[in-house]
Coordinates of C-alpha atoms in Angstrom, one line a residue:
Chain A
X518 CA 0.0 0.0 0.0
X519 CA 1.4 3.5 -1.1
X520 CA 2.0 5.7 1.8
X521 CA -0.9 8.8 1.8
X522 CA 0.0 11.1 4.8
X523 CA -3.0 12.7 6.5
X524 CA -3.2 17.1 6.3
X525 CA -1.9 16.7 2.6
X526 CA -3.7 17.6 -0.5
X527 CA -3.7 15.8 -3.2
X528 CA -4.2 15.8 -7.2
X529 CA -5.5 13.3 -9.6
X530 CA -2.5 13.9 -11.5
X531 CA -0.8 12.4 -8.8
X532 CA 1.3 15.2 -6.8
X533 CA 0.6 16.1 -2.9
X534 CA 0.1 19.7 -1.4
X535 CA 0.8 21.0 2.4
X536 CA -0.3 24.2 2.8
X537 CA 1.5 25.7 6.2
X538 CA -0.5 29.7 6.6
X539 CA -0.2 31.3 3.0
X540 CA 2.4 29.1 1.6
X541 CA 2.2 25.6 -0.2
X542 CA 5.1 23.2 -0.8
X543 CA 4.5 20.9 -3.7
X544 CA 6.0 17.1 -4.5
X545 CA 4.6 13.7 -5.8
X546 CA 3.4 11.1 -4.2
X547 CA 4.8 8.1 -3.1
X548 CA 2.6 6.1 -5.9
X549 CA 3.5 8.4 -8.4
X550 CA 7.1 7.3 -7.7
X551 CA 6.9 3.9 -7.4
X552 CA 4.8 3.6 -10.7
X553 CA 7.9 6.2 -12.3
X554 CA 10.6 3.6 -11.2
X555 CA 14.0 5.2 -10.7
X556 CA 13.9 9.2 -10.9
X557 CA 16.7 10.0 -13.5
X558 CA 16.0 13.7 -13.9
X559 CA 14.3 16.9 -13.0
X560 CA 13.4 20.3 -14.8
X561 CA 11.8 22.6 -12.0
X562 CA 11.0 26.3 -12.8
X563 CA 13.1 29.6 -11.4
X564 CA 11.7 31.4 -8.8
X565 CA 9.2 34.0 -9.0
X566 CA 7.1 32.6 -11.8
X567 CA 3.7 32.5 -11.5
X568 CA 2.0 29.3 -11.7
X569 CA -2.0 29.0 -12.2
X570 CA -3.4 25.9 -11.2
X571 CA -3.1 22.5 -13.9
X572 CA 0.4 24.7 -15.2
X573 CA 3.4 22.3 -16.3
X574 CA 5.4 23.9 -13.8
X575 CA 7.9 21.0 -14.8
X576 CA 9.2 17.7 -15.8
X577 CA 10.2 14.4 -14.1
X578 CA 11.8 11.5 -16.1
X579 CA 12.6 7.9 -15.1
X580 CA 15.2 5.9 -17.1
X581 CA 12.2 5.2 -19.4
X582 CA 9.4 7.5 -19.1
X583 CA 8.9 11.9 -19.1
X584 CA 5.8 12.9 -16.6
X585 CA 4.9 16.1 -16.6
X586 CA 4.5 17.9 -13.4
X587 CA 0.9 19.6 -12.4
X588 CA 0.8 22.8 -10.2
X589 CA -2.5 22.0 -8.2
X590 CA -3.0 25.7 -6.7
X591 CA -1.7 29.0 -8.4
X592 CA 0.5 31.1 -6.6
X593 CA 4.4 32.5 -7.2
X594 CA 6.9 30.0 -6.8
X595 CA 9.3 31.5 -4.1
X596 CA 11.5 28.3 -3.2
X597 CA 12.6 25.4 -5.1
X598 CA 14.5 22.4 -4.2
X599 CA 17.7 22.3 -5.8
X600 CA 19.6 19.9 -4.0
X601 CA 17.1 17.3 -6.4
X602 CA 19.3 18.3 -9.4
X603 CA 21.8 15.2 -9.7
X604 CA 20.1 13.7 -7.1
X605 CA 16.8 12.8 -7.8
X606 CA 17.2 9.2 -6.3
X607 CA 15.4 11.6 -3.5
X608 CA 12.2 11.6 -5.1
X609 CA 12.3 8.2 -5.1
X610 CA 13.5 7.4 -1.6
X611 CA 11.9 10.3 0.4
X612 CA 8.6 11.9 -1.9
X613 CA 7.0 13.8 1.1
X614 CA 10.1 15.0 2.6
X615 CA 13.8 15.3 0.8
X616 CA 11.9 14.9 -2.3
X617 CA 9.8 17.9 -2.5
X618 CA 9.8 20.4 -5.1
X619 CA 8.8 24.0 -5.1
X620 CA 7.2 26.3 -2.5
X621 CA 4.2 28.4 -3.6
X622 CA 2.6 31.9 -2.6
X623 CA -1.2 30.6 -2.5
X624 CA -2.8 33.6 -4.8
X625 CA -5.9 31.9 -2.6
X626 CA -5.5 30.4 0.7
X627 CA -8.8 28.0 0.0
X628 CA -7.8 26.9 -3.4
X629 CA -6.2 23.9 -2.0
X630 CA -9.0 22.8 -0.2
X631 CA -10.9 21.7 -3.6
X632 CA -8.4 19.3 -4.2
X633 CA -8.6 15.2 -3.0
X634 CA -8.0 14.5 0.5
X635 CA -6.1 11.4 1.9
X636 CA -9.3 9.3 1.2
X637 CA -10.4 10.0 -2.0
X638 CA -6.8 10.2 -3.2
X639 CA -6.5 6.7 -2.1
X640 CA -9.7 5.2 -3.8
X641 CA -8.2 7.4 -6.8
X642 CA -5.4 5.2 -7.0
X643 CA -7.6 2.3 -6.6
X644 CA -6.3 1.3 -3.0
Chain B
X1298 CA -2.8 -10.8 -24.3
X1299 CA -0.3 -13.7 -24.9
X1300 CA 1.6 -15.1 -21.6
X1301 CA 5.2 -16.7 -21.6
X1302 CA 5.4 -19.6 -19.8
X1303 CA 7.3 -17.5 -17.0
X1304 CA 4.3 -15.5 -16.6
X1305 CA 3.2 -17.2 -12.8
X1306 CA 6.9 -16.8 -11.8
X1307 CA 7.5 -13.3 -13.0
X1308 CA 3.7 -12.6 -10.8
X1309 CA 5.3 -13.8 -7.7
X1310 CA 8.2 -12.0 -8.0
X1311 CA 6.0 -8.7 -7.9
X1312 CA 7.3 -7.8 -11.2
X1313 CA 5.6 -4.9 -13.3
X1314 CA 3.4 -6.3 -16.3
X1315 CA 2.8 -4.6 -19.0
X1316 CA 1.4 -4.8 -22.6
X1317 CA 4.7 -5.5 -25.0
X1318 CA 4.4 -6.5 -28.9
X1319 CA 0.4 -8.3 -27.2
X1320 CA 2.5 -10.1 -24.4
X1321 CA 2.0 -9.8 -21.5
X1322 CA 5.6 -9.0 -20.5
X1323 CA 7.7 -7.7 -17.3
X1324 CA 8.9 -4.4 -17.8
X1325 CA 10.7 -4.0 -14.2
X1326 CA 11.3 -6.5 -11.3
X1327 CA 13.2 -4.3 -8.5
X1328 CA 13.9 -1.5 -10.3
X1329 CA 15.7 -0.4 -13.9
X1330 CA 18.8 1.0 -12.2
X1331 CA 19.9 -2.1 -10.3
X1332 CA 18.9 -4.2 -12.9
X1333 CA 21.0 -3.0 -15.2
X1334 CA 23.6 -3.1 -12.5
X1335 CA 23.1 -6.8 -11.8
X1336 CA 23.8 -7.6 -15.7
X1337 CA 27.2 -5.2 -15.7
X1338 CA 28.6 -6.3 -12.8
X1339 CA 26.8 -9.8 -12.6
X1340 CA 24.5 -12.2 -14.4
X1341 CA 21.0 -10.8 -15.1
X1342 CA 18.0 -13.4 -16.6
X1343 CA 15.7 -12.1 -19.2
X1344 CA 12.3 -14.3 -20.3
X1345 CA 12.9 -13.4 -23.8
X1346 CA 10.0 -16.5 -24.5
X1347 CA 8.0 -13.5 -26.8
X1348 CA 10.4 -13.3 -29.3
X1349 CA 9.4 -15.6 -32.2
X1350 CA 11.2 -19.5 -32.9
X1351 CA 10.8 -20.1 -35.9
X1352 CA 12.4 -24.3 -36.8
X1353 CA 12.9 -24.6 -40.4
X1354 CA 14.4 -28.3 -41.1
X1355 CA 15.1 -30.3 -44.4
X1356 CA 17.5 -30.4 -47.3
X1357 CA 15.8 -27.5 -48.6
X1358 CA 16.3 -25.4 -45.4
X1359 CA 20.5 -23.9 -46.5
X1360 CA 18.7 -22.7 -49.7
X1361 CA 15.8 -21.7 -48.3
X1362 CA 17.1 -19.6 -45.7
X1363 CA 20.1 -18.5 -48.1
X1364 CA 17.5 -16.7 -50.4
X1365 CA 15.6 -15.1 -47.5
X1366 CA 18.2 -13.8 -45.6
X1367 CA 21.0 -10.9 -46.5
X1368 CA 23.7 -12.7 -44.5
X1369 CA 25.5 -16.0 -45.8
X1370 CA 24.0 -18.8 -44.1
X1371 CA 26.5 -21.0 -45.8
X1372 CA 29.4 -19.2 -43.7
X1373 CA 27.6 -21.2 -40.8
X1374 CA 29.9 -24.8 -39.8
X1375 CA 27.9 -27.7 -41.7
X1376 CA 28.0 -29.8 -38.7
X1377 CA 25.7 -26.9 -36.8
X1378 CA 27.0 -25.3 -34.3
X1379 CA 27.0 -21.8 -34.8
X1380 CA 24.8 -18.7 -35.6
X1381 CA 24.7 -15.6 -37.1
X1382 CA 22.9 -11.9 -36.9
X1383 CA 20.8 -11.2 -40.6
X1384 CA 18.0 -9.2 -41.9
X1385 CA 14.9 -9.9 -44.0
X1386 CA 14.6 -7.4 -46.3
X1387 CA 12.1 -7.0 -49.2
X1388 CA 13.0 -6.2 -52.8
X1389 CA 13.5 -2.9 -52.2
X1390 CA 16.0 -3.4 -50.1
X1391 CA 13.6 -1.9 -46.8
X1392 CA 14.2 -4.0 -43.9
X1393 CA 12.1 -6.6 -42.8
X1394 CA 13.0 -7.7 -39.7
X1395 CA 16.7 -8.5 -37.7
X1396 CA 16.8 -11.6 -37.0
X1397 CA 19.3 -14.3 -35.2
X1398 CA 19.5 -17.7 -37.5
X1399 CA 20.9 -20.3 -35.3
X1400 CA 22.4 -23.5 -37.1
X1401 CA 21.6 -26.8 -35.5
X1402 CA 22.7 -29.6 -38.0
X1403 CA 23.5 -29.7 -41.2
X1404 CA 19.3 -29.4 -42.4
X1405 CA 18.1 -27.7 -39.2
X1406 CA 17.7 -24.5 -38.1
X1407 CA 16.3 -22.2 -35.5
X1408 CA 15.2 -18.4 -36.9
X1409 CA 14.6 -16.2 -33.8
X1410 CA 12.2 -12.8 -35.0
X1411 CA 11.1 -10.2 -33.3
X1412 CA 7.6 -10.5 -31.2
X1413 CA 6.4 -7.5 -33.0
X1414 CA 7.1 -9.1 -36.3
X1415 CA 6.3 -12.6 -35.9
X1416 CA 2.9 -13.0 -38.0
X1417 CA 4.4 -10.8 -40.8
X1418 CA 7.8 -12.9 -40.6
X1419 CA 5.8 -16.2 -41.1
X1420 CA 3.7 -15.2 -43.6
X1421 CA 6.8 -14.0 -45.8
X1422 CA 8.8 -16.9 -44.6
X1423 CA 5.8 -19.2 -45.9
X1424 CA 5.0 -17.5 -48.9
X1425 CA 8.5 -17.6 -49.8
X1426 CA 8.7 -21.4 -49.3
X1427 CA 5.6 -22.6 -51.7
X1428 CA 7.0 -24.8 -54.1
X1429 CA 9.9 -25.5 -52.6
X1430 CA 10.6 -29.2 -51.9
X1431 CA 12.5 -30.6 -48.5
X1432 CA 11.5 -28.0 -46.3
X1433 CA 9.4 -27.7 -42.9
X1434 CA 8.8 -24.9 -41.4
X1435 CA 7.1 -24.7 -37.7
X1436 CA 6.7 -22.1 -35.7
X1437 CA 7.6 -23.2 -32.1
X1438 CA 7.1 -20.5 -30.1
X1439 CA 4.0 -21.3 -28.2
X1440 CA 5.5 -24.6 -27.4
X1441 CA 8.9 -23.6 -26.1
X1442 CA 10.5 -20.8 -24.2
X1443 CA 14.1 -18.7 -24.4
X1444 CA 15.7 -17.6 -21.5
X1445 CA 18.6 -15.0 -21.9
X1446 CA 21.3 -15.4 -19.3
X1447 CA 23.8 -11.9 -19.5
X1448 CA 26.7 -10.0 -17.6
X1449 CA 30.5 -11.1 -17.1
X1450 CA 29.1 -13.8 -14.5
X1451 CA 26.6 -15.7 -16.7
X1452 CA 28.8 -17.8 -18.2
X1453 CA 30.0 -19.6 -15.4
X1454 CA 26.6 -19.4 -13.6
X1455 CA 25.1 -22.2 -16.6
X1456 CA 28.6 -23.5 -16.9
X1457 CA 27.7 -25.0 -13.2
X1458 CA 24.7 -26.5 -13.7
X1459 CA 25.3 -27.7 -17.5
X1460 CA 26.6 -31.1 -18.5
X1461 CA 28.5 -29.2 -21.7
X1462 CA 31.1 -27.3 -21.0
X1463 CA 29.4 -23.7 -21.9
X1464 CA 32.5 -21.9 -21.7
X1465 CA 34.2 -23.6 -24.4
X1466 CA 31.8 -22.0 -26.7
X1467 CA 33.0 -19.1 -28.6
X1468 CA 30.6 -15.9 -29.2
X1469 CA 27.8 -16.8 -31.7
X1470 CA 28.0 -20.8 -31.2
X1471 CA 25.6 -23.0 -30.0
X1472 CA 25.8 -26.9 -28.4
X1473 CA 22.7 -29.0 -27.1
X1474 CA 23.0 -29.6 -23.6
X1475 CA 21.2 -30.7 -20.1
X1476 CA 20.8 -27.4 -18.1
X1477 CA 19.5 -27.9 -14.3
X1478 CA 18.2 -30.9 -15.7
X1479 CA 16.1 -29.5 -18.9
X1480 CA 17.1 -30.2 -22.4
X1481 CA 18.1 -26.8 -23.6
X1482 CA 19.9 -25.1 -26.5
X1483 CA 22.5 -22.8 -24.9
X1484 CA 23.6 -20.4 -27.9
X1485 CA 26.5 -17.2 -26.3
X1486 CA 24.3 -14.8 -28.2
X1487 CA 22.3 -12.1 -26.6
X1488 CA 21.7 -8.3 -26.4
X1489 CA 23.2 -6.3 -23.9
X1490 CA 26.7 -5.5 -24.9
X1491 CA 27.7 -8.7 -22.4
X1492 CA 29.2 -12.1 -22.4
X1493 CA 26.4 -14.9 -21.4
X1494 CA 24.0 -17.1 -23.4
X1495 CA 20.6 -18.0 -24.5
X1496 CA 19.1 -21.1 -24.0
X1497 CA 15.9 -22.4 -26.0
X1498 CA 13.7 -25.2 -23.9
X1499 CA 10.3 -27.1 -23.7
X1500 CA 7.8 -24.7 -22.8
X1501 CA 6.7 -26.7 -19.8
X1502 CA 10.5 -26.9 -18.2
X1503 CA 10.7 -23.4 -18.9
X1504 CA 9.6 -22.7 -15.0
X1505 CA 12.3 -25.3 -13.3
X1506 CA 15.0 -24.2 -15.2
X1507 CA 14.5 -19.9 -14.8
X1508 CA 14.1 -21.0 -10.5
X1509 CA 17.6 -22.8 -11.1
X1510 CA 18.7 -20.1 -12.6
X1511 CA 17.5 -17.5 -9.7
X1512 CA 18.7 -20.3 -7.1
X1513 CA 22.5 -20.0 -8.7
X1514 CA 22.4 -15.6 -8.1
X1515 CA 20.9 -14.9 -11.8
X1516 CA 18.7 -11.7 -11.3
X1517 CA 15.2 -11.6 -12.8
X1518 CA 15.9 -8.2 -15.1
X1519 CA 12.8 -6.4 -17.0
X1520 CA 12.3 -5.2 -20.4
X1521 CA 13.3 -1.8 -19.3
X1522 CA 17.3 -2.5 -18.2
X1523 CA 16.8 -4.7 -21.7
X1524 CA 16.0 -2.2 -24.0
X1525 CA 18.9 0.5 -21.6
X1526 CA 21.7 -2.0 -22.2
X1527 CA 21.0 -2.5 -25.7
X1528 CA 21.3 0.9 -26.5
X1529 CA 24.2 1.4 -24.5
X1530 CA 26.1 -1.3 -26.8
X1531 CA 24.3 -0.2 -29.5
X1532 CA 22.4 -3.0 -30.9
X1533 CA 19.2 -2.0 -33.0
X1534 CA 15.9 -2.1 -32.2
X1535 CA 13.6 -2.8 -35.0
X1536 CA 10.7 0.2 -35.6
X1537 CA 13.3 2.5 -34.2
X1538 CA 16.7 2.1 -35.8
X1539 CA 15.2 0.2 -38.7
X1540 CA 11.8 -0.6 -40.3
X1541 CA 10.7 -0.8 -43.6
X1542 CA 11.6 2.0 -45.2
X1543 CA 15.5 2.0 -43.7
X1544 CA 18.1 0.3 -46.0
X1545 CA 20.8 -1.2 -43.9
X1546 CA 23.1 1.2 -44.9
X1547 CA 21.2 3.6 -42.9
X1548 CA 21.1 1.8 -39.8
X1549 CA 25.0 0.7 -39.4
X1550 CA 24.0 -2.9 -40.5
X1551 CA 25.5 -3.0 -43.8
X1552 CA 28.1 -5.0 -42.7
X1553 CA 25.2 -7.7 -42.2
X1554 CA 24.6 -7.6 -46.4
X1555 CA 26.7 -9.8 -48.3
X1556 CA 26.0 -9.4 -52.2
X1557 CA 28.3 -11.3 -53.3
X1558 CA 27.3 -14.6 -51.7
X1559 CA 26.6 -17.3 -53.8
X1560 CA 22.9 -17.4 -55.7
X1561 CA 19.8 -15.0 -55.7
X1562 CA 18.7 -13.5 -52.5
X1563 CA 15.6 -11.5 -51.3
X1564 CA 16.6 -7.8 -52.1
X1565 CA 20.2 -8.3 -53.8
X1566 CA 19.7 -6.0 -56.4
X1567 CA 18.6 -3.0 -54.3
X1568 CA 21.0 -3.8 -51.5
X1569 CA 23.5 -4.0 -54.6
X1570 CA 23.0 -0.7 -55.5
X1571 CA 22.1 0.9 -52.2
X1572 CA 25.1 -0.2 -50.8
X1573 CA 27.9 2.0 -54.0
X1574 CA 25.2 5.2 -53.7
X1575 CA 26.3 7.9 -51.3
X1576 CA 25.0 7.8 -47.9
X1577 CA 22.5 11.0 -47.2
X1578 CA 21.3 10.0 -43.7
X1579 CA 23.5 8.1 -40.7
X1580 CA 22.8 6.6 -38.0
X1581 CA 24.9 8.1 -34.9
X1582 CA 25.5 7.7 -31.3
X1583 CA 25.1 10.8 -29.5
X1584 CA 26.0 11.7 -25.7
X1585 CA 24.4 15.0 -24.2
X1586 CA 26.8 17.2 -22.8
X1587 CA 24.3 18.4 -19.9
X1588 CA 21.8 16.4 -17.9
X1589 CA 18.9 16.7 -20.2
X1590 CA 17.7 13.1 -21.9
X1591 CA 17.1 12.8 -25.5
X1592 CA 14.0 10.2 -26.7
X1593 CA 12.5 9.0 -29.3
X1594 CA 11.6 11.1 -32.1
X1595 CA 13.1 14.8 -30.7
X1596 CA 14.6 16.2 -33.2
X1597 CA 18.8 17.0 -34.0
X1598 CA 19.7 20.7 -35.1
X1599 CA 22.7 21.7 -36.1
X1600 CA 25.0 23.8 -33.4
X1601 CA 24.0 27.5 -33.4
X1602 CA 21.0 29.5 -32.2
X1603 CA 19.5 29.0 -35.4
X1604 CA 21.1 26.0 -37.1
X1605 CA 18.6 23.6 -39.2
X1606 CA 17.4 20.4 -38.3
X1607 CA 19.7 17.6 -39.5
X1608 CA 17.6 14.2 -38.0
X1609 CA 16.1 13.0 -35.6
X1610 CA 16.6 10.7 -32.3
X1611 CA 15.6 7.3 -33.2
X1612 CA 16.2 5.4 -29.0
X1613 CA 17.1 7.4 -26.5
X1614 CA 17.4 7.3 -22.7
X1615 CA 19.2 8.1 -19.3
X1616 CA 22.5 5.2 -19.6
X1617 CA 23.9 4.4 -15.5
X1618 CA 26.8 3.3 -17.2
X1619 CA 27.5 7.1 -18.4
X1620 CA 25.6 8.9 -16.0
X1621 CA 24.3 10.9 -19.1
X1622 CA 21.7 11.2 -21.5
X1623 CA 22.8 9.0 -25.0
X1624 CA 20.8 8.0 -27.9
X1625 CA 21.0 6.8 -31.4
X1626 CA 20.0 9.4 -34.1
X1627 CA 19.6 9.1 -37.6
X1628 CA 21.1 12.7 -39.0
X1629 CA 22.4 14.5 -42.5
X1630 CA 25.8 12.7 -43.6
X1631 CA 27.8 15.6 -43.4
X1632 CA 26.6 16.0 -39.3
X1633 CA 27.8 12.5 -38.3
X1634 CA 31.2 12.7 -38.5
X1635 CA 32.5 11.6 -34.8
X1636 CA 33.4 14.5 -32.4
X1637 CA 30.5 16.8 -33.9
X1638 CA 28.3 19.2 -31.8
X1639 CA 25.0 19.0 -32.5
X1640 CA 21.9 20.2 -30.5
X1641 CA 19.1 17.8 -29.5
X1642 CA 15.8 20.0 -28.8
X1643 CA 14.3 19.1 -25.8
X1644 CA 10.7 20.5 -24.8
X1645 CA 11.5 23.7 -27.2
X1646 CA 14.7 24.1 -25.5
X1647 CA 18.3 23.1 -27.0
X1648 CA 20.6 21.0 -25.2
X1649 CA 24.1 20.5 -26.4
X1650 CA 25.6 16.7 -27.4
X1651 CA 28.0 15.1 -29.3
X1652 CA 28.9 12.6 -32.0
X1653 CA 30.3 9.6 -30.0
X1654 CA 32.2 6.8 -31.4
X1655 CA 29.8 3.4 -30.9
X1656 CA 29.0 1.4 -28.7
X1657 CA 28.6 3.6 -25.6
X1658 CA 29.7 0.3 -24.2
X1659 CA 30.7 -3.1 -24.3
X1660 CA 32.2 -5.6 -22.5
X1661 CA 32.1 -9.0 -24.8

């Protein structure tokens, strides 16, 4: 069973939200990364673009596959993990913690609440 | 879907199904990385049972097989023994399929085709042999399996458990022998850029002999290290480095054609010609100088902001053994020379590689 943690958000396109006040840090879940197999590569954007929600806001490859990467609330990016670059094994081995990947400026604090919660995300993913 | 006869041990083993060439194939046990690992530093074991065995036996079978193929099957030791990489190609000199033809005795052979080409192999192989006399051709596949046994370990790995000594056998021959107890045919062929062997059985053995195999430290690998250590040595895949409309001498395989063996063969006079005209496209190896990775179909500019496209990425992907994105890329002659720059557009973006000499690796 793929590990869901309770308090996150998440999207059918299979990446995970915590909101902490006005900010929101963004990853992929732990079944989006076992069903990816070993994380290869990671194109993230720059800080201070502004992402709406369902933006690419960037790409993930395995050795055989390129997933694109969903923003599931709109806000500015204003962190992004770069310690991933050349490491992305961290995706992989960590997807809630090491392996997130940006940090957002919610435009709207209540956005995120549209999005699945640990229960629905799990009968998403048929478990 | 078609299943191999591996299919219940590959399900216990957790591997990750999925749809191949309508098999039911694994694409992943553990993971891609390590299995790729376990075959360069190890022995990894590949149910290859989807390909397509194809027996074709009788007096008729040399000329048979001579006029279909581009390679000279008579080059193969009379006794059996031995095998050799051809193509079927039609008259146009577009390639059919690559296949392996494996020489048991003198009027017996084994053809193995690709799983995505069987029905259209048979058909051409059987259209091909109306009229002839002495010849049987039978496709075997449902009723026996192939195993692929690879790194710098496998060797020795079926060496212990064979009653033929497997090491004695040079790259490319073939003996009959008792494996773990099944009757096998152990070939040292295979696709990875390493040593090991093949070994054909009985469908129904199939299942003991891959557990004795696991027993001894072989590692179950996936299609997915397959298709990453075949492009790291190089080898072709057909409908990506080849296909119909791809002469040879656009896929580095013109060394396969021989047009002067004896007698008629399918596509002589095309390949004839083909083979003295000047080369316009050429297949590469290129090795990206950042971390992006090049796949299928992206296409190959020239260096410069503005330089033209000059091909196209035919396999691509991330290789461990490089740490770096590398693909094979069929671009303009005058691009291909080794040591050129050339930009492979990623997502809109250019990333900078270069022409590599071939294979990206090898260790036969």
């Amino acid at each position: 069973m793929s590990d869901i943690r309770p308090g996150f958000r998440y999207t059918k396109s299979h990446e995970w939200v915590k909101v902490e006040g006005d900010t929101a840090t963004i990853g992929i879940t732990d079944h989006a990364q076992e069903e990816l197999g070993d994380i290869v590569y990671i194109e993230l954007p720059e800080v201070g673009r502004v992402l709406s929600a369902d933006d690419v806001f960037g790409t993930v490859e395995s050795v055989k596959a390129v997933s694109e990467l969903y923003a599931p609330v709109s806000g500015e990016v204003v962190a992004v993990n770069e310690a991933l670059s050349g490491s992305e094994a961290a995706i992989n081995e960590s997807p809630y913690e090491t392996g997130w990947m940006i940090t957002v400026k919610l435009k709207d604090p209540a956005e995120a609440g549209k999005l699945l919660d640990p229960d629905a995300y799990r009968s998403q993913i048929g478990e | 879907m078609l299943r191999t006869p591996l299919y219940e041990a590959h399900r216990k083993a957790d591997a990750r199904l999925v749809p191949f060439a309508g098999w039911e194939m694994p694409v992943q046990y553990r993971g891609v990385l390590d299995e790729c690992r376990a075959v360069r530093g190890g022995a990894g074991l590949f149910d290859v049972s989807h390909m397509g065995r194809v027996r074709v036996r009788g007096e008729g079978a040399l000329p048979f097989l001579q006029y279909l193929t581009v390679n000279d099957v008579s080059k193969l030791s009379p006794g059996g023994g031995e095998a050799q990489y051809s193509l079927l190609c039609r008259d146009a000199g577009g390639i059919i399929d690559d296949i392996i033809v494996y020489r048991l005795r003198e009027h017996e052979f084994i053809v193995v085709v690709n799983a995505s080409n069987r029905d259209k192999d048979l058909h051409w192989m059987q259209h091909h042999a109306v009229r002839r006399e002495h010849l049987v051709l039978e496709d075997e596949t449902p009723q026996t399996a192939l195993i692929a046994v690879q790194g710098p370990q496998a060797v020795d790995l079926v060496d212990a458990l064979s009653d033929r000594e497997v090491a004695a056998l040079p790259r490319f021959g073939l003996d009959e022998s008792v494996v773990a107890g099944v009757q096998t045919v152990v070939a040292r062929t295979g696709y990875t850029g390493e040593d090991g062997v093949e070994l054909f059985c009985r469908a129904h053995e199939a299942r003991a002999l891959w557990q004795a195999l696991v027993d001894k430290g072989g590692v179950p690998c996936g299609l997915g290290a397959r298709d990453t250590l075949r492009l790291e040595a190089a080898l072709p895949l057909y409908g990506h480095e080849m296909d119909e409309h791809t002469p040879p001498y656009e896929a580095r395989l013109g060394w396969v054609v021989k047009t002067k063996k004896p007698g008629d063969f399918l596509g002589k006079n095309a390949l004839t010609q083909l083979k003295n005209a000047p080369r316009h496209r050429v297949l590469v190896g290129l090795e990206m100088e950042g971390r992006g990775i090049p796949r299928e179909g992206y296409p190959v500019h020239a260096e410069s902001p503005d330089g033209a496209t000059v091909g196209r990425v035919t396999s691509g992907t991330f290789s461990p053994q490089r740490s770096k994105g590398i693909a094979l890329a069929r671009v303009e002659a005058a691009h291909a020379a080794d040591g050129t720059r050339l930009d492979v557009l990623i997502r809109d973006a250019r990333h900078a590689a270069c022409v590599v000499p071939l294979p990206f690796y090898k260790n036969v």
